[in-house]
Structures are given as structure tokens and as C-alpha cells.
mmCIF file of C-alpha atoms and ligand atoms in Angstrom:
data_model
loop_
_atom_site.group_PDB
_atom_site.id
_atom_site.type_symbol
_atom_site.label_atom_id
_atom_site.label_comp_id
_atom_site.label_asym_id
_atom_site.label_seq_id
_atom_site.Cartn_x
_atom_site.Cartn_y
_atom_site.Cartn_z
ATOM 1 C CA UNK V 906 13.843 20.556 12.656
ATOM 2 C CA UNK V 907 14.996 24.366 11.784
ATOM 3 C CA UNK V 908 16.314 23.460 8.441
ATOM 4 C CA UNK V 909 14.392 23.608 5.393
ATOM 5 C CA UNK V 910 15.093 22.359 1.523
ATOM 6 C CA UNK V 911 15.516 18.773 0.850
ATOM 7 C CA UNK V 912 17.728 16.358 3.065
ATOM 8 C CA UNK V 913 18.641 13.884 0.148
ATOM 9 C CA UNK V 914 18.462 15.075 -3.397
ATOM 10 C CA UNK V 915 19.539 12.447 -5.839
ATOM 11 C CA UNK V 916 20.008 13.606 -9.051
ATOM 12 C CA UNK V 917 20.585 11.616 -12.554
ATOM 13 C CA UNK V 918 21.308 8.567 -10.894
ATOM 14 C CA UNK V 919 22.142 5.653 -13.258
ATOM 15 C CA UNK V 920 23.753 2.452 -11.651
ATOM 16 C CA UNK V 921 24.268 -0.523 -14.082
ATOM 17 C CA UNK V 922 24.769 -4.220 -13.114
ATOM 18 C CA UNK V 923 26.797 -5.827 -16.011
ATOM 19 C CA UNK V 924 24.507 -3.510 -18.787
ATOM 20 C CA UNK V 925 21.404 -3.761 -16.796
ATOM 21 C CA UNK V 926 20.216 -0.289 -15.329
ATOM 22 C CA UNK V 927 18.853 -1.136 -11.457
ATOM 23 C CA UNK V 928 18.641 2.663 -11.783
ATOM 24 C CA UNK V 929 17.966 5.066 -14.741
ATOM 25 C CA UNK V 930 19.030 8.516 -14.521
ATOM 26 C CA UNK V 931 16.614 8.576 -11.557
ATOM 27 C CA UNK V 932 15.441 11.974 -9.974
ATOM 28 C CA UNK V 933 14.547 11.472 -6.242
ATOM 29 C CA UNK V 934 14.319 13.867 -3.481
ATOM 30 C CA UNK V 935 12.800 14.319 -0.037
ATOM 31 C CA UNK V 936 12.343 17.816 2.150
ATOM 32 C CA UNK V 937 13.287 17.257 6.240
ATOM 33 C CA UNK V 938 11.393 15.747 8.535
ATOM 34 C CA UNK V 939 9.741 13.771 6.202
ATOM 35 C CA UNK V 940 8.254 10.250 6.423
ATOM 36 C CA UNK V 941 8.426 8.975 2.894
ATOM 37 C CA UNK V 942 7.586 5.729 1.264
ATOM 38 C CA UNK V 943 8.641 3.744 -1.432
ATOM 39 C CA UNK V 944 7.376 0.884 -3.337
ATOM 40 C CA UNK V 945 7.437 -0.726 -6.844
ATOM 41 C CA UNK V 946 7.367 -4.086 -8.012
ATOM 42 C CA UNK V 947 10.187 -6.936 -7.306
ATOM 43 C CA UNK V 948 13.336 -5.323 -9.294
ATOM 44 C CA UNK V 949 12.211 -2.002 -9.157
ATOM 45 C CA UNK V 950 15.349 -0.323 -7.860
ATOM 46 C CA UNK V 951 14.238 0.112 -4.550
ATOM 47 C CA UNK V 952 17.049 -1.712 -2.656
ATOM 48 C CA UNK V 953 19.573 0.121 -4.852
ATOM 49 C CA UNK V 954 18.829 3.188 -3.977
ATOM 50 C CA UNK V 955 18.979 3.010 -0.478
ATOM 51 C CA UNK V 956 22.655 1.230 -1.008
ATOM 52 C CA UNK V 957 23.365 3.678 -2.962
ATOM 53 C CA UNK V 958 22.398 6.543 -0.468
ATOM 54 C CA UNK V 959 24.607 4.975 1.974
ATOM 55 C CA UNK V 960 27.681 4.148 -0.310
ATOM 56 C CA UNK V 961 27.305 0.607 -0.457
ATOM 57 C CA UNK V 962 26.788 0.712 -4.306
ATOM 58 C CA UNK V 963 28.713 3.538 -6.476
ATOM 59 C CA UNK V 964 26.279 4.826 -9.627
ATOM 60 C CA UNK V 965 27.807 5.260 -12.786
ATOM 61 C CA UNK V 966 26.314 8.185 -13.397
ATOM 62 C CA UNK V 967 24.431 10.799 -11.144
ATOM 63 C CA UNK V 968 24.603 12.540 -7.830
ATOM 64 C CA UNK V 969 23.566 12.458 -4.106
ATOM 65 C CA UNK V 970 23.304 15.342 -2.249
ATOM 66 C CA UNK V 971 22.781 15.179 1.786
ATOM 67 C CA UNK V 972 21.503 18.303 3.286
ATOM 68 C CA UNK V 973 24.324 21.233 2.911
ATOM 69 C CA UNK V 974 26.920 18.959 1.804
ATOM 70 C CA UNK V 975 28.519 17.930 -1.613
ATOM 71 C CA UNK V 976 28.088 15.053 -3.764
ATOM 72 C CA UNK V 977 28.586 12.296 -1.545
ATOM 73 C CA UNK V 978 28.319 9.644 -3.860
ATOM 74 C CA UNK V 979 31.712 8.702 -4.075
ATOM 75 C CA UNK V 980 31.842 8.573 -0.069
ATOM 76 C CA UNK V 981 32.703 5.783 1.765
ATOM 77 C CA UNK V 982 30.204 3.924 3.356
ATOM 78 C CA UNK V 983 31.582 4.867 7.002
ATOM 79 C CA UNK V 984 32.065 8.585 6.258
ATOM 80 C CA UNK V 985 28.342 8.239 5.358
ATOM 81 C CA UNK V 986 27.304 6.608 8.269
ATOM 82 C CA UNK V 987 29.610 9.534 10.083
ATOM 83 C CA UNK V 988 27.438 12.440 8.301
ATOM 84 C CA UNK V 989 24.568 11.300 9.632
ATOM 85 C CA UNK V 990 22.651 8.063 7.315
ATOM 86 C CA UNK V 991 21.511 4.895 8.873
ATOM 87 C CA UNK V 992 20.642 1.907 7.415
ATOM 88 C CA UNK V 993 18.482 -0.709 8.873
ATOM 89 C CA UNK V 994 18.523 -4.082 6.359
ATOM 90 C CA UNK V 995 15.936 -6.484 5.950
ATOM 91 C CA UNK V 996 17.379 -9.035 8.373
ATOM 92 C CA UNK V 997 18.702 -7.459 11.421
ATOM 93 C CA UNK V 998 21.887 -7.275 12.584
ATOM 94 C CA UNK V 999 21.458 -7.268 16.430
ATOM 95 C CA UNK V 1000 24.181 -8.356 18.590
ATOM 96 C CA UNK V 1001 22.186 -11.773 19.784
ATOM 97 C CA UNK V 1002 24.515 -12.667 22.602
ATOM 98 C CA UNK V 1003 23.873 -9.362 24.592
ATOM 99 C CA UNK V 1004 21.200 -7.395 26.459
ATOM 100 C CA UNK V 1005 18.678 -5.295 24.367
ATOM 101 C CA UNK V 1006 20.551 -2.165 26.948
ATOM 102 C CA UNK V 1007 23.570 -3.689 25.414
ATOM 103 C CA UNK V 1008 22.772 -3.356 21.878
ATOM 104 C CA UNK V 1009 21.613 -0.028 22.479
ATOM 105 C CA UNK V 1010 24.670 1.016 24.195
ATOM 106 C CA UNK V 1011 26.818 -0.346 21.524
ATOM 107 C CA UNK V 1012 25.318 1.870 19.062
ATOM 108 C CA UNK V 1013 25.891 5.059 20.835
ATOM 109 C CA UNK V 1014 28.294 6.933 19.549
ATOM 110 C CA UNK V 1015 29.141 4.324 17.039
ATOM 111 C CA UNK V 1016 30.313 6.599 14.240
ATOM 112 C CA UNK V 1017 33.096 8.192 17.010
ATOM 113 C CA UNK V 1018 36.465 6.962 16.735
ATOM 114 C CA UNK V 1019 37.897 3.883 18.862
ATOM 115 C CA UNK V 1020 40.406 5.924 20.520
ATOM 116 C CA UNK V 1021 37.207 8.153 21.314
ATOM 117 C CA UNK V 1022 35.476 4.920 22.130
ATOM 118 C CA UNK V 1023 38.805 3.668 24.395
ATOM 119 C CA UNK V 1024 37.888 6.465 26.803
ATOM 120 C CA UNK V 1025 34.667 6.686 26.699
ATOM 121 C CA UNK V 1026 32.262 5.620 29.900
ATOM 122 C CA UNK V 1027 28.517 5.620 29.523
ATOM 123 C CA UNK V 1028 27.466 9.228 31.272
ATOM 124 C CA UNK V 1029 23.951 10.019 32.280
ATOM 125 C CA UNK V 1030 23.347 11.772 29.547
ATOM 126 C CA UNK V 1031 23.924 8.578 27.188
ATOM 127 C CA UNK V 1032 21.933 6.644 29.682
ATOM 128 C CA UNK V 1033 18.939 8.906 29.490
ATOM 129 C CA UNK V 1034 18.912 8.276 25.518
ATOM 130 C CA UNK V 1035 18.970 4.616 26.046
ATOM 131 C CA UNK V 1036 16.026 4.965 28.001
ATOM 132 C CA UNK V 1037 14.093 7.291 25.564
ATOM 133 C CA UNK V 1038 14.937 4.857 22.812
ATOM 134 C CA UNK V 1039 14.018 1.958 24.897
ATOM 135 C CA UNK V 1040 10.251 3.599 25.286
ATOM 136 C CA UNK V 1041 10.142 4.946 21.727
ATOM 137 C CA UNK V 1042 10.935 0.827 20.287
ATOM 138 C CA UNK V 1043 8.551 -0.902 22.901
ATOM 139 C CA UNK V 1044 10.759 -2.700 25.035
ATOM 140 C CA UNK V 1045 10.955 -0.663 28.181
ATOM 141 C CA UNK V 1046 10.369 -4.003 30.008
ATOM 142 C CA UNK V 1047 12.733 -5.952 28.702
ATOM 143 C CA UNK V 1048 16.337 -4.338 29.207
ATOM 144 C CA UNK V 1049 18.405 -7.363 30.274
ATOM 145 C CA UNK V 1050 16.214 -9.588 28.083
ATOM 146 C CA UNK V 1051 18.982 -11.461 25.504
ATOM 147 C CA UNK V 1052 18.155 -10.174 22.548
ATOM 148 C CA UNK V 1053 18.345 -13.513 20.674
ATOM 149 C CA UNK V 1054 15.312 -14.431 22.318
ATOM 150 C CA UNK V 1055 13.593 -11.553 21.579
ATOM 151 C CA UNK V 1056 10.334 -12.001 18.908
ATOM 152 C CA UNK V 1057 11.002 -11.077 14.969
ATOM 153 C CA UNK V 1058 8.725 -8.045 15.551
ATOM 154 C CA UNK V 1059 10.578 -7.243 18.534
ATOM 155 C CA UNK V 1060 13.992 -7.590 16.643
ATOM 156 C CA UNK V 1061 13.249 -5.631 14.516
ATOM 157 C CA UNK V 1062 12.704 -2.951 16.389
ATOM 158 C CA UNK V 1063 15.564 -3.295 18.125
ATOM 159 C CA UNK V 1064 17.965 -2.594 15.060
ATOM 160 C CA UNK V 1065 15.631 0.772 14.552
ATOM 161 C CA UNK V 1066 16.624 1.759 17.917
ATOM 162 C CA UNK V 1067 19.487 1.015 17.199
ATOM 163 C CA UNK V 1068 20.048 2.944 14.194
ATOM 164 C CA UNK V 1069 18.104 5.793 16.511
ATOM 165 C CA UNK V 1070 20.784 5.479 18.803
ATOM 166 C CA UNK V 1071 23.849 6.635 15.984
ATOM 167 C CA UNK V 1072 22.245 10.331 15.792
ATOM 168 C CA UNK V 1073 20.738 9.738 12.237
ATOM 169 C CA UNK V 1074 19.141 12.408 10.627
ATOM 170 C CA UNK V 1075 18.251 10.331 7.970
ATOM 171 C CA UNK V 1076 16.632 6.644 8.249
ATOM 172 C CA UNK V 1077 16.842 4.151 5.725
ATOM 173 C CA UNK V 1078 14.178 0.956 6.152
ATOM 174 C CA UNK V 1079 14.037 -1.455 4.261
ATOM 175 C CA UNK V 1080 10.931 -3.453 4.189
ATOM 176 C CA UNK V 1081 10.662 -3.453 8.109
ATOM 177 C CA UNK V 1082 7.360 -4.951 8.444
ATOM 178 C CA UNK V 1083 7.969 -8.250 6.304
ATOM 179 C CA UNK V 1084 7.203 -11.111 8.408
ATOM 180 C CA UNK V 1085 5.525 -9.203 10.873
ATOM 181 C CA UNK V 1086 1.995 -10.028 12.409
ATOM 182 C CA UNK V 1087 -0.722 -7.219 11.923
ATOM 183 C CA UNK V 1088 -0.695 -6.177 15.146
ATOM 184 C CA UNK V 1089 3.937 -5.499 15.184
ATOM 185 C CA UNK V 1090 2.708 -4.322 11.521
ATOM 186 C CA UNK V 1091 0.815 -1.449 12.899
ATOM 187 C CA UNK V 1092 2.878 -0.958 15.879
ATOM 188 C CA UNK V 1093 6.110 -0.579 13.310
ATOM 189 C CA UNK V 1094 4.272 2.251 11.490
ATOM 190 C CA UNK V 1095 3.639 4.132 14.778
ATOM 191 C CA UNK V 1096 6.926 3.620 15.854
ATOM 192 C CA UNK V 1097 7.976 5.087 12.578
ATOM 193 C CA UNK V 1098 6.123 8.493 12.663
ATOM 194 C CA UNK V 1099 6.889 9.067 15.719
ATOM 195 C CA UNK V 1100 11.004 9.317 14.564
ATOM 196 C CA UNK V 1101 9.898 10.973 11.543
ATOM 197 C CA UNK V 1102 9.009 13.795 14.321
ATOM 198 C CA UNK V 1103 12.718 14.622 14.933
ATOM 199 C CA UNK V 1104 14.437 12.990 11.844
ATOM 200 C CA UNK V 1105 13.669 12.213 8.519
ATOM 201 C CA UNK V 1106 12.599 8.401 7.351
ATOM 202 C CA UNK V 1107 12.633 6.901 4.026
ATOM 203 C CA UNK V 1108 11.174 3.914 4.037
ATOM 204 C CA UNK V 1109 10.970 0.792 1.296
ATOM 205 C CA UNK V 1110 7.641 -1.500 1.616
ATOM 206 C CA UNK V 1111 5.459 -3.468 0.020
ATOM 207 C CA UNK V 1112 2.670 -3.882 2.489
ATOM 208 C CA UNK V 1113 0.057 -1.537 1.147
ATOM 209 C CA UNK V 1114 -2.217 -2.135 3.841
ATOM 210 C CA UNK V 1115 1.155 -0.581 5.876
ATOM 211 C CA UNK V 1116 1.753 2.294 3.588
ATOM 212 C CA UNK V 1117 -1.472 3.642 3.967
ATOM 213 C CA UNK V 1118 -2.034 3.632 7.496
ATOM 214 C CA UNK V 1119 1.334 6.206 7.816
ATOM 215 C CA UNK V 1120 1.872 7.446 4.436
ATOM 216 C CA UNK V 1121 1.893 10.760 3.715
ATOM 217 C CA UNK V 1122 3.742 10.931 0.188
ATOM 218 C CA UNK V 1123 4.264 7.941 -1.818
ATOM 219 C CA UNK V 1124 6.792 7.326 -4.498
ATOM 220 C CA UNK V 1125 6.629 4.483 -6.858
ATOM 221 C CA UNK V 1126 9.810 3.194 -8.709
ATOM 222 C CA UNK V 1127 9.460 1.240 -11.990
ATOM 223 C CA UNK V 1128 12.315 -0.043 -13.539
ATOM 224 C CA UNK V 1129 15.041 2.113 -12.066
ATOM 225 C CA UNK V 1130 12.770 5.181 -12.789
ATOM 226 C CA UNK V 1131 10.046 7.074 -10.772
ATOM 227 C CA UNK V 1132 6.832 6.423 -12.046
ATOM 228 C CA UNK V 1133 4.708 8.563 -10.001
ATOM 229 C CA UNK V 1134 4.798 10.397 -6.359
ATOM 230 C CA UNK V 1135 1.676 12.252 -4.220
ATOM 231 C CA UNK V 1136 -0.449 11.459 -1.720
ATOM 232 C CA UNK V 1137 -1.314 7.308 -0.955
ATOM 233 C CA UNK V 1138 -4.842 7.625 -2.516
ATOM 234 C CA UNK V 1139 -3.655 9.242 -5.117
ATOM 235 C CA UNK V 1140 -0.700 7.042 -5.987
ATOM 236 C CA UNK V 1141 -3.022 4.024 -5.829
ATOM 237 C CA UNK V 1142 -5.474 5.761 -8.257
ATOM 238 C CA UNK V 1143 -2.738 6.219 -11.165
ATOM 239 C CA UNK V 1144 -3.583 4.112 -13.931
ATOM 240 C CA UNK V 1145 0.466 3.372 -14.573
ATOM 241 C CA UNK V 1146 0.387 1.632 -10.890
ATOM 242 C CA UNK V 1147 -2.502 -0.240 -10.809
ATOM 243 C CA UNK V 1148 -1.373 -1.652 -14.022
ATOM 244 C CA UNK V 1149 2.255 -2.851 -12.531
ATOM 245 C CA UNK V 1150 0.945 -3.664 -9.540
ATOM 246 C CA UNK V 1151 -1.354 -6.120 -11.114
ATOM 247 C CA UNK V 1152 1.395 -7.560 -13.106
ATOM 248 C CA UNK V 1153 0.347 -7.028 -16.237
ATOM 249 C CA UNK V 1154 3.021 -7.347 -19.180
HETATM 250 P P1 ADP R 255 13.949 -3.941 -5.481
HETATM 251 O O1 ADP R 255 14.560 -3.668 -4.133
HETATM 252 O O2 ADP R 255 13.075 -2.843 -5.969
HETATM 253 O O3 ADP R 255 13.231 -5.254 -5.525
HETATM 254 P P2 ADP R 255 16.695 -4.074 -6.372
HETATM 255 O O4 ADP R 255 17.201 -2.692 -6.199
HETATM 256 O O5 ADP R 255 17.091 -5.073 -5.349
HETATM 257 O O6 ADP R 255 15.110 -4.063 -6.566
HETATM 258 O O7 ADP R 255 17.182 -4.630 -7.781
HETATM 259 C C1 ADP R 255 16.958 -3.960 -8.985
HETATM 260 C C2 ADP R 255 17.494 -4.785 -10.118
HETATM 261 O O8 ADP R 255 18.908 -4.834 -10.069
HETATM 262 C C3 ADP R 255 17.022 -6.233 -10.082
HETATM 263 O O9 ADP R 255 16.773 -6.646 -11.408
HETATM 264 C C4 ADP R 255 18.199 -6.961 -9.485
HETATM 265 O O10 ADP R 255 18.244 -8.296 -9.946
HETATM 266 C C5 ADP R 255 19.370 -6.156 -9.980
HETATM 267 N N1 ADP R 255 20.492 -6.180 -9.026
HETATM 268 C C6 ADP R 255 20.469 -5.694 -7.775
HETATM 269 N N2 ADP R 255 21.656 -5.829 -7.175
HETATM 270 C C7 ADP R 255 22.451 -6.467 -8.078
HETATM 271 C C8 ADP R 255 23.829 -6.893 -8.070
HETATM 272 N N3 ADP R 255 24.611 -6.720 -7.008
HETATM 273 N N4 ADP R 255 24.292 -7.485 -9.188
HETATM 274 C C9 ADP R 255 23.506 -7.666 -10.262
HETATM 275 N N5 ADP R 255 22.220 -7.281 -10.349
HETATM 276 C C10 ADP R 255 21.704 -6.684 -9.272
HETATM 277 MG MG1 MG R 256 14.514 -4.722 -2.291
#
């Protein structure tokens, strides 16, 4: 990654559900190539943000910057998609009828238009990239396995691939490891530093055990504001967290 300065910069975000502020005038930003986490209790804000980032949820207040371009807060979720932001949600959304190839496939190019799309054969170039991703998610053997019978771990990594597969520069996970057994657990975090080497990952989880083996800067969110951010030991250390993480009040 040549560029340098911060990817997302979200600035004075406020979103309000009926009155109630999800986020506060929240400050947020992250530099490229970065692997960042985020946790904070149940309610935090966490989820909000990251619908937020990719125009799912408009703030009242605020702004989001991606990379050289202008507020794109009032986007549309597509035209975010099209600049570059994927979202992976807490349940997949894999096409469970067809190949794991096939699901890959799909997502090429998915942000091109369907006139594009009309005329549009798979070339070798497109084929290569399947077979990249493929290797990258762990599932080099199983091509023409249906991926409805794939495992929940595997599944999972599926719809990363598959969000690999639009050209994001930016990732957005949420919670990817919920569910998972400790072995997919620690398989997921490899998976995800090794995209964080040519894109940039922001990632929502409440594993701790998972956030420290492949954090490298933590920030905590507390009631729609950020409560602290620094390195994982040092985030754990802060006074503020271990209090809300041990539910007091
Ligand atoms: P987190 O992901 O950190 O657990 P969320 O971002 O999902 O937290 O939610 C933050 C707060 O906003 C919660 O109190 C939640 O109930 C509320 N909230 C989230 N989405 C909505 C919505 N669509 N309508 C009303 N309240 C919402
Ligand atoms: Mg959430």
C-alpha cells in the first residue's frame, strides 16, 4: 500500500435511535493497511458504526471520510460498496445452492454494472484470483463442494473471500469468530492478517482471547463514545475497561 494518512476518518459522528445516541459525536479513525479491532460491551455502538461506514444507517450529525474522497456519509449504500467498503455480517450471506468457485465467482466484479456483467466471461485473470482467494480462505480442496454443506467456520470464511473477491480496500467484520471452535478461532485471525497485508481490516469482536492473538491497536467503544485506543495489553490494563468489562454499574 503506497498511500499514507488514514483510510476512514469519522468525525463527530452522532446517530440517534428515537432520542437514544447509539453514537455520540464519536471520533474514529484508522491509517492504511491497518488491522484494527474493536470491542465494547453489548450496546456499545459497535454495530452502528460499521452500518454507518457502509451507508446502511445515516448519522444525524458527523462525517465519514474514505481515503481521498468527500464526506460519504450521505452515500448510498451501493455507491459505497462501489468505492471500495465491504461488509461481512454476522450471519453469512453465501449463496447455499452453489459451488464455493461459484460464490466466489459471483462476487467478482460485483460492484460493475449488469450491462458490464451481461458481457462479461470469466478470463484467466479472474480465474487466477479465485484461486488465490480460494488458498488465502482455506478451502483450496473443496471448489465444487455446495456451500450449504460447508462447516460454520468454513462459511464463514467463505463470505470473507467473498468480500476479498469485490476489490475492497477496506473490510468490515463483524464478530467473525462467534460460534467458532478454537481451532477456526485461530485460523480466522490468521486469515485476517494476512488481508490486512494488502487491504485494510476493521474488525468488531468480543473474543478477547481472539483480539489478542492478532491485535495490534485496540479501540474500545462505550456508549457511542471511544473510551480508550493503544496497544491490546495496554487497552486491557485501563482501569475504565476493566471496570465495563466486568459489568460493574
Ligand atoms: P453493539 O454492536 O456495540 O452491541 P449496536 O451498535 O448494535 O451495539 O447498538 C447500540 C445501541 O443502539 C443499542 O442500545 C441498540 O439497542 C441501539 N440500536 C441499534 N440499532 C437500532 C435500531 N435500528 N433502532 C433502535 N435502536 C437501535
Ligand atoms: Mg454488534
Amino acid at each position: 500500500m503506497t498511500e499514507h494518512g488514514s483510510i476512514i476518518y469519522v468525525e463527530d459522528l452522532t446517530v440517534s435511535f428515537d432520542g437514544f445516541k447509539a453514537l455520540d459525536a464519536l471520533n474514529f479513525f484508522m491509517d492504511y493497511g491497518e488491522l484494527r479491532l474493536v470491542i465494547g460491551p453489548n450496546g456499545a455502538g459497535k454495530t452502528t458504526l460499521l452500518d454507518v461506514i457502509c451507508g446502511k444507517v445515516k448519522p444525524a450529525k458527523g462525517r465519514v471520510i474514505f481515503g481521498r474522497d468527500s464526506d460519504i456519509s450521505t452515500y448510498r449504500e451501493h455507491e459505497i460498496a462501489q468505492l471500495g467498503i465491504g461488509r461481512k455480517f454476522q450471519t453469512p450471506s453465501i449463496y447455499l445452492h452453489h459451488t464455493v468457485r461459484e460464490n466466489l465467482e459471483l462476487s467478482l466484479h460485483q460492484n460493475k454494472s449488469a450491462w458490464a456483467m451481461l458481457f462479461r466471461r470469466l478470463s484467466s485473470e479472474d480465474g487466477d484470483r479465485v484461486e488465490e482467494i480460494l488458498d488465502m480462505i482455506g478451502l483450496a480442496e473443496k471448489p465444487y463442494q455446495i456451500a450449504g454443506s460447508l462447516s460454520h467456520g468454513e462459511k464463514q470464511w467463505l463470505e470473507i473471500g467473498m468480500v476479498m473477491a469485490q476489490e475492497a480496500q477496506l473490510l468490515l467484520i463483524d464478530e467473525p469468530v462467534a460460534g467458532m471452535t478454537e481451532d477456526e478461532t485461530e485460523k480466522t485471525g490468521r486469515l485476517l492478517q494476512a488481508i490486512a497485508k494488502e487491504r485494510s481490516v476493521l474488525v468488531i469482536e468480543h473474543d478477547m482471547q481472539f483480539v489478542r492473538q492478532i491485535a495490534n491497536k485496540v479501540s474500545v467503544l462505550h456508549e457511542g463514545r471511544l473510551l480508550c485506543e493503544g496497544p491490546v495489553d495496554e487497552v486491557q490494563n485501563n482501569e475504565q475497561v476493566m471496570e465495563i468489562y466486568l459489568g460493574r454499574g
